[in-house]
Amino acid sequence: MENCKFCNQELDEGKTVCPHCGRDNAQPETPAETPVEETPVKETPVEEAPVEEAAQPVKKATPGKIALAVGAVVVLVAVLVALILAGIQGNAPAEAPADTAPAATEETVPATVPPDGNPDDATAKGTYTVTGDEALAARETVVATIGDSQLTSGQLQAHYWSTVNSFLSSQQGYFLMMNGALDYSKPLDTQKSLMDENMTWQQSFLQQALSNWQTSVALAAEAEKANLEMSDEEREYLDNLETYLTTTAGSYGMTLEELLRANLGPGATLEDFAAYQELYSRGSGYYAQEVAKFVPTQEELKAFYDAHAEDYAAGGVEEDAKMVDVRHILVTVKGEEGAEEHTEEEWEACRTEAQFILDTWLDGAKTEDSFAALANEKSEDPGSNTGGGLYEKVMPGQMVEPFEDWCFDESRAYGDYGLVKTDYGYHVMFFVGSKPQWQYYAENDWRTDKINTFVQQLQSSYPMEVDYSKIVLGLLDSGEAAE
């Protein structure tokens, strides 16, 4: 029995597509995309995969895109992604899985690089890991300042573990773990970081966490200058934070203290997490307002693409190729278990059911939203039936042929609908739109470049002073979360 080269799970005999991660082992491994606003590959069993032989498309990333991502974008992780605990949208805690949690038998371990007390390095220590008691004792110690704003050790713990959890749940973090470049089963202060070969992963994440705090302080200050206040929903959440977190903890069979310790380590308290959440909320509106202004003209986009044309070409981006967004509702063909072929009657029953679903939509509002709602209710595609049946950024070669033939028809326009038969059954289709492949990548990279510049300029107006000698980090107690 062979194992998947992407997730190391067992492959079905004679199959190249992994039933666990949905990736095709016959294809070469590709670089991950930027960590911002990305999610890990969803598990989609091949037997039920409705439209594509690799249930989750393997996305190409260009060298130019990666170069931008590895730069200043990583400092935005905590600002751009969901919060690590039950956030404003009611997210569940981002617990470390039992088989990937830090498994240090000693709480203080020797660091790989640089040596302790290296005077030529910005970080004063090779390792910041201490015992839980030491981390808690240092909780109120001020470790960084920006003007009158102070970052305590306890608050830093919240920023640090948020940064770690956010990165590990990103597509880039997933890719690095799957390829052995980051082993979360070992202490982070004993592994060299790919972000900076002169740092350990612990030091790299610490730098990002400090930069995140600096960005958050600057955003909050600018929001105050602009008289922007947090929303009523955010204020209500903060006012009832303890209640919300206690409820979340109970749903996981944990106490509030266990939940905080599992997500923030032993050196942070509810007060520290509340400070972290409030700082984020104070500046999030200003950030969203400013980033919304970054909309390129077609001339700017083409100029950006042309300037990086060699990078895009090397990454496999074709200027004439298209990417499409499409919604669908899958009705699988039913038959006798184990039968290799379906009867005409079984196929006709499948078509009739799909036509009934289409007619139901046509008799209603006939909007994209109503189609999405029907997909969530009726579709048998586990890869899209909780997302309104939506597949985005579909490129040629990712879906089965009849599905693609419909999607990539040159005459296709927004709102087109119909039925498509594939080996899986019948698909009720709704066309959302298309975009040149190069335009998608160039727009993402252009926007990322603008965000980087915006953040760097913002940070330069709010200089930060850090006392690395006072920083300590406790380990997450993942055992409590896993029980």
mmCIF file of C-alpha atoms in Angstrom, residues 243-380:
data_model
loop_
_atom_site.group_PDB
_atom_site.id
_atom_site.type_symbol
_atom_site.label_atom_id
_atom_site.label_comp_id
_atom_site.label_asym_id
_atom_site.label_seq_id
_atom_site.Cartn_x
_atom_site.Cartn_y
_atom_site.Cartn_z
ATOM 1 C CA THR A 243 -19.108 34.536 28.987
ATOM 2 C CA TYR A 244 -18.392 33.711 25.354
ATOM 3 C CA LEU A 245 -15.101 32.006 26.146
ATOM 4 C CA THR A 246 -16.587 30.064 29.043
ATOM 5 C CA THR A 247 -19.302 28.770 26.718
ATOM 6 C CA THR A 248 -16.721 27.866 24.094
ATOM 7 C CA ALA A 249 -14.598 26.070 26.679
ATOM 8 C CA GLY A 250 -17.619 24.105 27.889
ATOM 9 C CA SER A 251 -18.388 22.908 24.363
ATOM 10 C CA TYR A 252 -14.909 21.342 24.337
ATOM 11 C CA GLY A 253 -15.266 19.853 27.806
ATOM 12 C CA MET A 254 -12.798 22.346 29.241
ATOM 13 C CA THR A 255 -12.740 25.075 31.843
ATOM 14 C CA LEU A 256 -11.994 28.657 30.827
ATOM 15 C CA GLU A 257 -8.528 28.378 32.360
ATOM 16 C CA GLU A 258 -7.808 25.194 30.397
ATOM 17 C CA LEU A 259 -8.972 26.812 27.173
ATOM 18 C CA LEU A 260 -6.725 29.829 27.660
ATOM 19 C CA ARG A 261 -3.757 27.703 28.656
ATOM 20 C CA ALA A 262 -4.225 25.415 25.645
ATOM 21 C CA ASN A 263 -4.313 28.349 23.232
ATOM 22 C CA LEU A 264 -2.123 30.997 24.875
ATOM 23 C CA GLY A 265 0.275 29.003 27.030
ATOM 24 C CA PRO A 266 0.722 29.333 30.783
ATOM 25 C CA GLY A 267 1.897 32.953 30.722
ATOM 26 C CA ALA A 268 -1.331 34.676 29.671
ATOM 27 C CA THR A 269 -4.666 35.291 31.368
ATOM 28 C CA LEU A 270 -8.149 36.357 30.307
ATOM 29 C CA GLU A 271 -7.083 39.948 30.926
ATOM 30 C CA ASP A 272 -4.168 39.560 28.517
ATOM 31 C CA PHE A 273 -6.344 38.003 25.838
ATOM 32 C CA ALA A 274 -8.962 40.723 26.288
ATOM 33 C CA ALA A 275 -6.272 43.381 25.768
ATOM 34 C CA TYR A 276 -5.124 41.583 22.625
ATOM 35 C CA GLN A 277 -8.680 41.361 21.267
ATOM 36 C CA GLU A 278 -9.517 44.970 22.068
ATOM 37 C CA LEU A 279 -6.384 46.303 20.392
ATOM 38 C CA TYR A 280 -7.202 44.307 17.278
ATOM 39 C CA SER A 281 -10.811 45.529 17.244
ATOM 40 C CA ARG A 282 -9.856 49.170 17.697
ATOM 41 C CA GLY A 283 -7.801 49.185 14.507
ATOM 42 C CA SER A 284 -9.564 46.643 12.291
ATOM 43 C CA GLY A 285 -12.060 49.149 10.887
ATOM 44 C CA TYR A 286 -9.325 51.575 9.879
ATOM 45 C CA TYR A 287 -7.332 48.785 8.262
ATOM 46 C CA ALA A 288 -10.350 47.604 6.262
ATOM 47 C CA GLN A 289 -11.104 51.175 5.195
ATOM 48 C CA GLU A 290 -7.567 51.790 3.926
ATOM 49 C CA VAL A 291 -7.089 48.420 2.245
ATOM 50 C CA ALA A 292 -10.393 48.853 0.388
ATOM 51 C CA LYS A 293 -8.746 51.723 -1.467
ATOM 52 C CA PHE A 294 -6.216 49.413 -3.099
ATOM 53 C CA VAL A 295 -8.023 48.775 -6.379
ATOM 54 C CA PRO A 296 -5.764 48.751 -9.445
ATOM 55 C CA THR A 297 -6.677 50.151 -12.819
ATOM 56 C CA GLN A 298 -6.250 47.867 -15.806
ATOM 57 C CA GLU A 299 -3.230 49.925 -16.819
ATOM 58 C CA GLU A 300 -1.590 49.487 -13.405
ATOM 59 C CA LEU A 301 -2.351 45.782 -13.404
ATOM 60 C CA LYS A 302 -0.887 45.194 -16.858
ATOM 61 C CA ALA A 303 2.218 47.226 -15.986
ATOM 62 C CA PHE A 304 2.704 45.137 -12.829
ATOM 63 C CA TYR A 305 2.295 41.907 -14.765
ATOM 64 C CA ASP A 306 4.710 42.977 -17.478
ATOM 65 C CA ALA A 307 7.294 43.940 -14.848
ATOM 66 C CA HIS A 308 7.132 40.418 -13.403
ATOM 67 C CA ALA A 309 6.397 38.530 -16.627
ATOM 68 C CA GLU A 310 9.420 36.254 -16.333
ATOM 69 C CA ASP A 311 8.491 35.220 -12.801
ATOM 70 C CA TYR A 312 4.909 34.488 -13.818
ATOM 71 C CA ALA A 313 5.978 32.496 -16.860
ATOM 72 C CA ALA A 314 8.394 30.464 -14.725
ATOM 73 C CA GLY A 315 5.506 29.744 -12.341
ATOM 74 C CA GLY A 316 3.332 28.392 -15.139
ATOM 75 C CA VAL A 317 0.974 31.353 -15.463
ATOM 76 C CA GLU A 318 -0.269 31.621 -19.033
ATOM 77 C CA GLU A 319 -1.341 35.024 -20.268
ATOM 78 C CA ASP A 320 -4.123 33.662 -22.481
ATOM 79 C CA ALA A 321 -5.510 31.108 -20.008
ATOM 80 C CA LYS A 322 -8.727 31.754 -18.062
ATOM 81 C CA MET A 323 -9.897 30.992 -14.546
ATOM 82 C CA VAL A 324 -13.591 30.584 -13.829
ATOM 83 C CA ASP A 325 -15.856 30.767 -10.797
ATOM 84 C CA VAL A 326 -18.844 28.436 -10.926
ATOM 85 C CA ARG A 327 -21.521 27.122 -8.589
ATOM 86 C CA HIS A 328 -23.061 23.700 -8.949
ATOM 87 C CA ILE A 329 -25.445 21.291 -7.253
ATOM 88 C CA LEU A 330 -24.472 17.642 -7.596
ATOM 89 C CA VAL A 331 -27.047 14.873 -7.766
ATOM 90 C CA THR A 332 -25.163 11.588 -7.682
ATOM 91 C CA VAL A 333 -26.407 8.659 -9.701
ATOM 92 C CA LYS A 334 -27.737 5.951 -7.388
ATOM 93 C CA GLY A 335 -27.573 2.241 -8.009
ATOM 94 C CA GLU A 336 -26.927 -1.176 -6.623
ATOM 95 C CA GLU A 337 -23.941 -1.209 -4.291
ATOM 96 C CA GLY A 338 -20.827 -2.570 -5.976
ATOM 97 C CA ALA A 339 -22.227 -2.272 -9.495
ATOM 98 C CA GLU A 340 -19.642 -1.035 -11.999
ATOM 99 C CA GLU A 341 -22.207 0.519 -14.338
ATOM 100 C CA HIS A 342 -25.551 2.206 -13.854
ATOM 101 C CA THR A 343 -28.714 1.363 -15.735
ATOM 102 C CA GLU A 344 -30.522 3.780 -18.024
ATOM 103 C CA GLU A 345 -33.307 3.940 -15.454
ATOM 104 C CA GLU A 346 -30.861 4.971 -12.726
ATOM 105 C CA TRP A 347 -29.384 7.697 -14.922
ATOM 106 C CA GLU A 348 -32.841 8.944 -15.858
ATOM 107 C CA ALA A 349 -33.866 9.092 -12.186
ATOM 108 C CA CYS A 350 -30.742 11.145 -11.488
ATOM 109 C CA ARG A 351 -31.494 13.538 -14.371
ATOM 110 C CA THR A 352 -35.105 13.916 -13.261
ATOM 111 C CA GLU A 353 -34.045 14.838 -9.739
ATOM 112 C CA ALA A 354 -31.517 17.369 -11.038
ATOM 113 C CA GLN A 355 -34.127 18.894 -13.358
ATOM 114 C CA PHE A 356 -36.547 19.189 -10.431
ATOM 115 C CA ILE A 357 -33.901 21.105 -8.439
ATOM 116 C CA LEU A 358 -33.254 23.401 -11.414
ATOM 117 C CA ASP A 359 -36.984 24.001 -11.880
ATOM 118 C CA THR A 360 -37.314 24.780 -8.176
ATOM 119 C CA TRP A 361 -34.651 27.461 -8.529
ATOM 120 C CA LEU A 362 -36.228 28.842 -11.710
ATOM 121 C CA ASP A 363 -39.595 29.083 -9.971
ATOM 122 C CA GLY A 364 -38.003 31.143 -7.181
ATOM 123 C CA ALA A 365 -35.913 34.307 -7.139
ATOM 124 C CA LYS A 366 -33.478 32.962 -9.775
ATOM 125 C CA THR A 367 -30.549 34.759 -8.139
ATOM 126 C CA GLU A 368 -27.040 33.601 -7.328
ATOM 127 C CA ASP A 369 -27.855 33.789 -3.618
ATOM 128 C CA SER A 370 -30.915 31.582 -3.992
ATOM 129 C CA PHE A 371 -28.854 29.101 -6.011
ATOM 130 C CA ALA A 372 -26.193 29.043 -3.289
ATOM 131 C CA ALA A 373 -28.821 28.401 -0.627
ATOM 132 C CA LEU A 374 -30.253 25.530 -2.676
ATOM 133 C CA ALA A 375 -26.737 24.092 -3.143
ATOM 134 C CA ASN A 376 -26.190 24.046 0.605
ATOM 135 C CA GLU A 377 -29.477 22.194 0.989
ATOM 136 C CA LYS A 378 -29.439 19.795 -1.959
ATOM 137 C CA SER A 379 -25.915 19.252 -3.288
ATOM 138 C CA GLU A 380 -24.199 15.927 -2.617
#
